[in-house]
Short mmCIF file of C-alpha atoms and ligand atoms in Angstrom, two decimals:
data_model
loop_
_atom_site.label_atom_id
_atom_site.label_comp_id
_atom_site.label_asym_id
_atom_site.label_seq_id
_atom_site.Cartn_x
_atom_site.Cartn_y
_atom_site.Cartn_z
CA LEU O 1 -18.29 29.73 7.46
CA ARG O 2 -16.57 29.05 10.79
CA ARG O 3 -19.72 27.35 12.13
CA ARG O 4 -20.10 25.25 9.00
CA LEU O 5 -16.47 24.16 9.08
CA GLU O 6 -16.63 23.31 12.76
CA GLY O 7 -19.72 21.20 12.08
CA GLU O 8 -17.88 19.32 9.34
CA LEU O 9 -14.85 18.77 11.55
CA GLU O 10 -17.11 17.46 14.31
CA GLY O 11 -18.64 15.06 11.80
CA ILE O 12 -15.18 13.70 10.93
CA ARG O 13 -14.30 13.27 14.62
CA GLY O 14 -17.68 11.64 15.31
CA ALA O 15 -17.17 9.16 12.46
CA GLY O 16 -13.85 8.13 14.02
CA THR O 17 -11.95 9.01 10.84
CA TRP O 18 -9.95 11.97 12.18
CA LYS O 19 -6.33 11.85 11.06
CA SER O 20 -3.88 13.32 13.52
CA GLU O 21 -0.22 13.89 12.71
CA ARG O 22 2.62 12.81 14.93
CA VAL O 23 5.52 15.25 14.82
CA ILE O 24 8.95 13.80 14.10
CA ALA O 25 11.89 15.68 15.58
CA SER O 26 14.63 13.78 13.74
CA ARG O 27 15.49 12.65 10.20
CA GLN O 28 13.34 10.06 8.45
CA GLY O 29 14.70 6.59 9.14
CA PRO O 30 14.13 3.29 10.92
CA HIS O 31 14.71 4.95 14.31
CA LEU O 32 12.94 8.22 15.07
CA ARG O 33 12.62 10.81 17.76
CA LEU O 34 9.06 12.10 18.17
CA GLN O 35 8.41 15.60 19.44
CA GLY O 36 7.35 15.50 23.07
CA GLY O 37 7.99 11.76 23.18
CA GLY O 38 10.80 9.35 23.52
CA ALA O 39 13.74 8.79 21.21
CA GLY O 40 14.50 5.42 19.62
CA ILE O 41 11.02 4.90 18.22
CA LEU O 42 11.10 2.08 15.65
CA ASN O 43 9.47 3.32 12.49
CA PHE O 44 7.45 0.92 10.35
CA CYS O 45 5.24 3.30 8.42
CA ALA O 46 7.37 5.25 5.94
CA ASN O 47 7.68 4.66 2.20
CA ASN O 48 11.45 4.84 2.73
CA TYR O 49 11.74 1.37 1.20
CA LEU O 50 15.47 1.51 0.52
CA GLY O 51 16.49 3.71 3.42
CA LEU O 52 17.78 6.37 1.02
CA SER O 53 15.85 9.28 2.62
CA SER O 54 18.73 9.91 5.00
CA HIS O 55 21.55 8.21 3.09
CA PRO O 56 24.76 10.25 3.54
CA GLN O 57 25.52 10.36 -0.20
CA VAL O 58 21.97 11.46 -1.01
CA ILE O 59 22.17 14.27 1.55
CA ARG O 60 25.60 15.35 0.25
CA ALA O 61 24.28 15.43 -3.33
CA ALA O 62 21.41 17.67 -2.20
CA VAL O 63 23.79 20.08 -0.46
CA GLN O 64 26.05 20.23 -3.53
CA ALA O 65 23.09 20.90 -5.86
CA LEU O 66 21.79 23.57 -3.47
CA GLU O 67 25.15 25.33 -3.41
CA GLU O 68 25.81 25.11 -7.13
CA PHE O 69 22.29 25.70 -8.50
CA GLY O 70 20.58 27.69 -5.73
CA ALA O 71 17.43 27.29 -3.67
CA GLY O 72 15.00 27.29 -6.55
CA LEU O 73 14.11 28.54 -10.00
CA SER O 74 11.30 31.01 -9.29
CA SER O 75 9.85 29.87 -12.56
CA VAL O 76 8.07 27.15 -14.45
CA ARG O 77 10.14 24.95 -16.73
CA PHE O 78 9.32 26.58 -20.08
CA ILE O 79 9.92 30.18 -19.01
CA CYS O 80 13.27 30.06 -17.24
CA GLY O 81 13.07 27.06 -14.97
CA THR O 82 15.11 24.38 -16.72
CA GLN O 83 18.63 23.72 -15.47
CA SER O 84 21.15 21.18 -16.71
CA ILE O 85 20.42 19.01 -13.65
CA HIS O 86 16.73 18.77 -14.61
CA LYS O 87 17.67 17.55 -18.09
CA ASP O 88 20.26 15.13 -16.64
CA LEU O 89 17.72 13.68 -14.20
CA GLU O 90 15.12 13.21 -16.95
CA GLU O 91 17.68 11.39 -19.06
CA LYS O 92 18.67 9.22 -16.08
CA ILE O 93 15.04 8.30 -15.28
CA ALA O 94 14.43 7.26 -18.90
CA ARG O 95 17.64 5.16 -18.87
CA PHE O 96 16.70 3.57 -15.53
CA HIS O 97 13.31 2.46 -16.88
CA GLN O 98 14.67 1.71 -20.38
CA ARG O 99 12.24 4.16 -21.94
CA GLU O 100 12.75 6.84 -24.62
CA ASP O 101 12.30 9.97 -22.53
CA ALA O 102 11.01 11.32 -19.21
CA ILE O 103 9.41 14.51 -17.85
CA LEU O 104 9.64 15.76 -14.27
CA TYR O 105 6.76 17.06 -12.15
CA ALA O 106 6.57 18.51 -8.65
CA SER O 107 4.95 15.25 -7.53
CA CYS O 108 3.51 12.04 -8.91
CA PHE O 109 0.11 13.41 -7.94
CA ASP O 110 0.79 16.11 -10.55
CA ALA O 111 2.07 13.56 -13.08
CA ASN O 112 -1.20 11.64 -12.67
CA ALA O 113 -3.24 14.85 -12.82
CA GLY O 114 -1.52 15.84 -16.06
CA ILE O 115 -1.33 12.77 -18.22
CA PHE O 116 -4.89 11.70 -18.96
CA GLU O 117 -6.20 15.10 -19.96
CA ALA O 118 -3.20 15.75 -22.20
CA LEU O 119 -3.36 12.36 -23.91
CA LEU O 120 -7.04 11.40 -24.16
CA THR O 121 -9.96 13.09 -25.94
CA PRO O 122 -13.72 12.33 -26.01
CA GLU O 123 -12.94 9.88 -28.84
CA ASP O 124 -10.82 7.74 -26.51
CA ALA O 125 -11.39 5.45 -23.53
CA VAL O 126 -9.63 4.85 -20.23
CA LEU O 127 -10.11 1.64 -18.23
CA SER O 128 -9.11 1.98 -14.59
CA ASP O 129 -8.81 -0.52 -11.71
CA GLU O 130 -11.41 0.38 -9.05
CA LEU O 131 -8.72 0.51 -6.35
CA ASN O 132 -6.33 2.82 -8.19
CA HIS O 133 -4.70 5.60 -6.20
CA ALA O 134 -6.71 8.78 -5.60
CA SER O 135 -4.41 10.77 -7.90
CA ILE O 136 -5.18 8.46 -10.84
CA ILE O 137 -8.88 8.77 -10.09
CA ASP O 138 -8.59 12.57 -10.00
CA GLY O 139 -6.46 12.64 -13.16
CA ILE O 140 -9.07 10.58 -14.99
CA ARG O 141 -11.84 12.88 -13.73
CA LEU O 142 -10.06 15.78 -15.42
CA CYS O 143 -10.03 14.17 -18.86
CA LYS O 144 -12.90 13.94 -21.32
CA ALA O 145 -12.35 10.34 -22.40
CA ASN O 146 -14.97 7.63 -21.92
CA LYS O 147 -14.42 6.10 -18.49
CA TYR O 148 -14.60 2.43 -17.51
CA ARG O 149 -13.89 1.15 -14.01
CA TYR O 150 -13.03 -2.55 -13.77
CA LYS O 151 -13.17 -4.66 -10.61
CA HIS O 152 -9.90 -4.84 -8.70
CA MET O 153 -7.44 -7.02 -10.63
CA ASP O 154 -10.41 -8.84 -12.25
CA MET O 155 -9.27 -9.83 -15.74
CA GLN O 156 -12.69 -11.12 -16.75
CA ASP O 157 -14.21 -7.75 -15.98
CA LEU O 158 -11.36 -5.90 -17.72
CA GLU O 159 -11.90 -8.03 -20.85
CA THR O 160 -15.65 -7.29 -20.87
CA LYS O 161 -14.93 -3.56 -20.56
CA LEU O 162 -12.25 -3.71 -23.27
CA GLN O 163 -14.77 -5.35 -25.61
CA ASP O 164 -17.23 -2.56 -24.93
CA ALA O 165 -14.48 0.04 -25.45
CA GLN O 166 -13.66 -1.24 -28.96
CA LYS O 167 -15.89 1.50 -30.37
CA HIS O 168 -13.46 4.18 -29.22
CA ARG O 169 -10.35 5.40 -31.05
CA LEU O 170 -7.77 4.60 -28.37
CA ARG O 171 -7.94 2.49 -25.21
CA LEU O 172 -5.69 3.07 -22.20
CA VAL O 173 -5.66 0.58 -19.31
CA ALA O 174 -4.53 2.35 -16.12
CA THR O 175 -3.42 0.50 -13.00
CA ASP O 176 -1.22 0.85 -9.97
CA GLY O 177 1.74 -1.52 -10.35
CA ALA O 178 1.60 -2.28 -6.62
CA PHE O 179 -1.46 -1.27 -4.58
CA SER O 180 -0.54 0.62 -1.45
CA MET O 181 -3.39 -0.45 0.82
CA ASP O 182 -3.18 -4.21 0.21
CA GLY O 183 0.43 -4.73 -0.88
CA ASP O 184 -0.81 -6.70 -3.90
CA ILE O 185 0.74 -6.53 -7.35
CA ALA O 186 -1.23 -5.96 -10.56
CA PRO O 187 -1.33 -9.00 -12.89
CA LEU O 188 0.60 -7.15 -15.57
CA GLN O 189 1.26 -10.17 -17.79
CA GLU O 190 -2.47 -10.81 -18.12
CA ILE O 191 -3.23 -7.09 -18.48
CA CYS O 192 -0.64 -6.77 -21.26
CA GLN O 193 -2.01 -9.86 -23.03
CA LEU O 194 -5.52 -8.39 -22.95
CA ALA O 195 -4.16 -5.03 -24.09
CA GLN O 196 -2.51 -6.73 -27.06
CA LYS O 197 -5.70 -8.65 -27.90
CA TYR O 198 -7.88 -5.54 -27.77
CA ASP O 199 -5.36 -3.04 -29.12
CA ALA O 200 -4.99 -1.02 -25.93
CA LEU O 201 -2.09 0.79 -24.26
CA VAL O 202 -1.00 0.09 -20.68
CA PHE O 203 -0.23 2.77 -18.08
CA ILE O 204 1.17 1.89 -14.64
CA ASP O 205 1.70 3.95 -11.51
CA GLU O 206 4.90 2.64 -9.97
CA CYS O 207 5.11 4.70 -6.78
CA HIS O 208 5.24 1.56 -4.63
CA ALA O 209 7.52 -0.40 -6.96
CA THR O 210 10.21 1.86 -8.44
CA GLY O 211 13.62 1.18 -6.96
CA PHE O 212 12.95 -2.19 -5.35
CA LEU O 213 10.64 -4.54 -7.30
CA GLY O 214 12.29 -6.73 -9.93
CA PRO O 215 15.87 -8.03 -10.06
CA ASN O 216 17.27 -4.52 -10.65
CA GLY O 217 14.57 -2.52 -8.90
CA ARG O 218 13.07 -1.24 -12.15
CA GLY O 219 9.59 -2.03 -10.90
CA THR O 220 6.57 -4.22 -11.48
CA ASP O 221 7.15 -4.40 -15.24
CA GLU O 222 10.64 -5.81 -14.66
CA LEU O 223 9.40 -8.18 -11.94
CA LEU O 224 6.77 -9.61 -14.30
CA GLY O 225 8.86 -9.52 -17.47
CA VAL O 226 6.76 -6.99 -19.40
CA MET O 227 9.08 -3.99 -19.65
CA ASP O 228 8.58 -3.90 -23.43
CA LYS O 229 4.78 -4.10 -23.17
CA VAL O 230 3.95 -1.31 -20.74
CA THR O 231 3.81 1.97 -22.65
CA ILE O 232 3.63 4.62 -19.92
CA ILE O 233 5.02 4.74 -16.39
CA ASN O 234 4.30 7.39 -13.77
CA SER O 235 6.24 7.26 -10.54
CA THR O 236 7.50 9.27 -7.60
CA LEU O 237 10.84 10.53 -6.36
CA GLY O 238 9.24 10.90 -2.94
CA LYS O 239 9.34 7.30 -1.74
CA ALA O 240 12.19 4.83 -2.48
CA LEU O 241 14.23 7.23 -4.64
CA GLY O 242 15.51 9.46 -1.84
CA GLY O 243 12.11 10.41 -0.50
CA ALA O 244 12.37 14.18 -1.04
CA ALA O 245 9.63 15.01 -3.54
CA GLY O 246 8.87 14.99 -7.24
CA GLY O 247 7.30 12.72 -9.80
CA TYR O 248 7.64 11.85 -13.44
CA THR O 249 6.23 10.25 -16.55
CA THR O 250 8.48 8.08 -18.69
CA GLY O 251 7.59 6.55 -22.04
CA PRO O 252 7.66 7.23 -25.80
CA LYS O 253 9.39 10.48 -26.80
CA PRO O 254 6.41 12.00 -28.69
CA LEU O 255 4.25 11.47 -25.59
CA ILE O 256 6.79 13.24 -23.38
CA ASP O 257 7.08 16.05 -25.97
CA LEU O 258 3.29 16.41 -25.93
CA LEU O 259 3.18 16.55 -22.14
CA ARG O 260 5.72 19.41 -22.18
CA GLN O 261 3.32 21.30 -24.47
CA ARG O 262 -0.01 20.39 -22.90
CA SER O 263 0.22 19.01 -19.39
CA ARG O 264 -1.19 21.63 -17.05
CA PRO O 265 0.57 20.71 -13.77
CA TYR O 266 3.86 20.84 -15.72
CA LEU O 267 3.13 24.07 -17.56
CA PHE O 268 1.69 26.00 -14.63
CA SER O 269 3.76 24.95 -11.62
CA ASN O 270 7.27 25.70 -10.43
CA SER O 271 10.34 23.64 -11.36
CA LEU O 272 11.65 21.06 -8.93
CA PRO O 273 14.16 22.69 -6.53
CA PRO O 274 17.81 21.77 -7.22
CA ALA O 275 18.35 20.08 -3.85
CA VAL O 276 15.43 17.76 -4.59
CA VAL O 277 16.82 17.01 -8.05
CA GLY O 278 20.22 16.28 -6.45
CA CYS O 279 18.70 13.73 -4.03
CA ALA O 280 16.84 11.79 -6.71
CA SER O 281 19.74 11.86 -9.11
CA LYS O 282 22.10 10.36 -6.51
CA ALA O 283 19.51 7.74 -5.50
CA LEU O 284 19.28 6.61 -9.14
CA ASP O 285 23.10 6.53 -9.44
CA LEU O 286 23.27 4.25 -6.40
CA LEU O 287 20.63 1.93 -7.87
CA MET O 288 22.24 1.82 -11.29
CA GLU O 289 25.72 1.11 -9.90
CA SER O 290 24.63 -2.17 -8.32
CA ASN O 291 21.46 -4.14 -7.75
CA ALA O 292 22.48 -4.88 -4.14
CA ILE O 293 20.30 -2.06 -2.73
CA ALA O 294 17.24 -3.13 -4.71
CA GLN O 295 17.74 -6.69 -3.46
CA SER O 296 18.42 -5.71 0.13
CA MET O 297 14.82 -5.47 1.22
CA ALA O 298 13.40 -8.79 0.03
CA ALA O 299 14.86 -10.92 2.83
CA LYS O 300 13.62 -8.48 5.51
CA THR O 301 10.13 -8.50 4.02
CA GLN O 302 10.15 -12.29 3.98
CA ARG O 303 11.30 -12.40 7.64
CA PHE O 304 8.47 -10.12 8.79
CA ARG O 305 5.75 -11.80 6.72
CA SER O 306 6.68 -15.35 7.75
CA LYS O 307 7.14 -14.56 11.47
CA MET O 308 3.84 -12.67 11.65
CA THR O 309 2.00 -15.46 9.83
CA ALA O 310 3.53 -18.03 12.18
CA ALA O 311 2.34 -15.89 15.11
CA GLY O 312 -1.22 -16.21 13.78
CA PHE O 313 -1.75 -12.91 11.94
CA THR O 314 -3.12 -12.56 8.43
CA ILE O 315 -0.87 -10.44 6.23
CA SER O 316 -2.40 -9.23 2.98
CA GLY O 317 -0.49 -9.11 -0.34
CA LYS O 318 2.50 -11.19 -1.37
CA ASP O 319 6.26 -10.54 -1.19
CA HIS O 320 5.74 -6.76 -1.00
CA PRO O 321 7.26 -4.58 1.77
CA ILE O 322 3.77 -3.19 2.35
CA CYS O 323 2.53 -5.73 4.89
CA PRO O 324 -1.06 -4.99 5.96
CA VAL O 325 -1.86 -6.77 9.22
CA MET O 326 -5.55 -7.51 8.68
CA LEU O 327 -7.70 -6.94 11.78
CA GLY O 328 -11.19 -6.19 10.44
CA ASP O 329 -12.44 -3.96 13.24
CA ALA O 330 -11.60 -0.22 13.01
CA ARG O 331 -11.42 0.34 16.74
CA LEU O 332 -9.18 -2.69 17.23
CA ALA O 333 -6.78 -1.37 14.56
CA ALA O 334 -6.66 2.08 16.21
CA VAL O 335 -6.20 0.73 19.76
CA MET O 336 -3.53 -1.74 18.72
CA ALA O 337 -1.57 0.92 16.77
CA GLU O 338 -1.68 3.18 19.83
CA ASP O 339 -0.51 0.35 22.08
CA MET O 340 2.33 -0.47 19.64
CA LEU O 341 3.52 3.13 19.92
CA SER O 342 3.52 2.93 23.69
CA ARG O 343 5.96 0.03 23.19
CA GLY O 344 8.13 2.16 20.91
CA ILE O 345 6.88 0.87 17.54
CA TYR O 346 5.37 3.40 15.15
CA VAL O 347 2.69 1.84 12.92
CA ILE O 348 -0.58 3.25 11.62
CA GLY O 349 -4.09 1.81 11.60
CA PHE O 350 -6.24 2.29 8.50
CA SER O 351 -9.99 2.05 8.48
CA TYR O 352 -13.01 3.18 6.45
CA PRO O 353 -13.10 5.32 4.25
CA VAL O 354 -9.42 4.74 3.43
CA VAL O 355 -10.10 0.98 3.17
CA PRO O 356 -13.48 -0.81 2.82
CA LYS O 357 -15.71 -1.20 5.89
CA GLY O 358 -14.81 -4.28 7.94
CA LYS O 359 -11.31 -4.43 6.47
CA ALA O 360 -9.44 -2.28 8.98
CA ARG O 361 -5.77 -3.04 9.29
CA ILE O 362 -2.43 -1.86 10.55
CA ARG O 363 -0.13 -1.22 7.60
CA VAL O 364 3.49 -2.13 8.27
CA GLN O 365 6.14 -1.07 5.78
CA ILE O 366 9.52 -2.74 5.75
CA SER O 367 12.67 -0.86 4.80
CA ALA O 368 16.06 -2.15 3.70
CA VAL O 369 17.57 -0.36 6.69
CA HIS O 370 15.55 -2.26 9.29
CA SER O 371 17.80 -4.75 11.06
CA ASP O 372 16.67 -8.31 11.78
CA GLU O 373 16.47 -7.26 15.44
CA ASP O 374 14.15 -4.35 14.53
CA ILE O 375 11.85 -6.74 12.69
CA ASP O 376 11.87 -9.29 15.50
CA ARG O 377 11.06 -6.56 18.04
CA CYS O 378 8.12 -5.46 15.91
CA VAL O 379 6.76 -9.03 15.62
CA GLU O 380 7.14 -9.56 19.39
CA ALA O 381 5.28 -6.33 20.13
CA PHE O 382 2.50 -7.26 17.68
CA THR O 383 2.16 -10.67 19.32
CA GLU O 384 1.86 -9.18 22.83
CA VAL O 385 -0.53 -6.44 21.75
CA GLY O 386 -2.56 -8.86 19.60
CA ARG O 387 -3.04 -11.22 22.55
CA LYS O 388 -3.90 -8.35 24.91
CA HIS O 389 -6.66 -7.03 22.61
CA GLY O 390 -8.02 -10.37 21.47
CA ALA O 391 -6.69 -10.30 17.89
CA LEU O 392 -4.77 -13.49 18.67
CA PRO O 393 -5.93 -16.41 20.81
N1 PLP K 1 0.44 7.22 -6.73
C1 PLP K 1 0.49 6.36 -5.69
C2 PLP K 1 0.14 4.92 -5.90
C3 PLP K 1 0.87 6.83 -4.42
O1 PLP K 1 0.90 5.99 -3.37
C4 PLP K 1 1.19 8.21 -4.25
C5 PLP K 1 1.57 8.74 -2.92
O2 PLP K 1 1.00 8.48 -1.92
C6 PLP K 1 1.12 9.03 -5.37
C7 PLP K 1 0.75 8.53 -6.58
C8 PLP K 1 1.48 10.47 -5.25
O3 PLP K 1 2.88 10.59 -5.20
P1 PLP K 1 3.55 11.96 -4.73
O4 PLP K 1 3.73 11.86 -3.27
O5 PLP K 1 4.84 12.01 -5.50
O6 PLP K 1 2.62 13.05 -5.15
#
């Protein structure tokens, strides 16, 4: 076994796709201290879109929940793992999204693993965007429905597949609301129109939208004016909403009731720890009190995107805090990311198989807690490094 594993690991190294982990020795935030490295590293690669991961009120709420409700439940929800704070958070999530009910999971990966199998049978069909997140792909693999994969955001292809899927009892269109590799946003108005025409339901994964897209941060459905047309939302508590952990499904009450009876990651995995529940609950309170936090990131995103474009870079996506700096060549992306770190800017290069061959990039993520100076420093470093390595003239 050891020999086989070492061979496989060598293969990964040889292919240049080895992922190493940098060790952070401080809290998550725009400025980090790395273990064995310098302090004051500017961080542009967390999903901490609203800067709530280390927000003082979020931390205090976690400490209070820990003290009042303990470290954990030592149980799944239906045996003896449901506390009042779990029910309160589910109610708050449903209210936030203006849906009937919500169910918590240990992660959104689990929410995606649980929903399709519980909802769909061999009589049904699921139509999935080819670039959906790995957890949606895995969730769909687990269900016995008829599977259709449509080309990324291609409405013509989706319509053809919906026509073919008319023979099935129920059709579910599944898409990321915002796609994390390209920073592009699903055309939900068109998807919902097609769903109406072909009597299908719409499911969206809002991990990269909840908390900050739309006027009140409700997500892609709010941004595109289709909150009443999207039936099911899965999202995470581990990114903008405090960044601790946890995921959920929100939607019609009978669906949530069914998931509590049938969804395997919910039935057979431990309850969310109270401190984690406390973080997410406070993050939602902050967002529901005022839309200022949700709005706070847009101007920073705009600043980065326009300055980088003016410098000569191509930034994929539109108006999203995920700003992929498109470079094409895998080695160039890796070398530039390394050079950025040597200048105190933490960004990550992505290449095949995470993104298609020839589409390597450095993914920059903007947070509400980046200052204008932070963003300008990042653009300056990119410009210098880009010129040095031939990515800019
Ligand atoms: N869906 C999408 C689109 C994601 O980006 C992620 C996280 O990377 C997940 C689901 C999984 O979320 P979690 O970290 O809560 O398991």
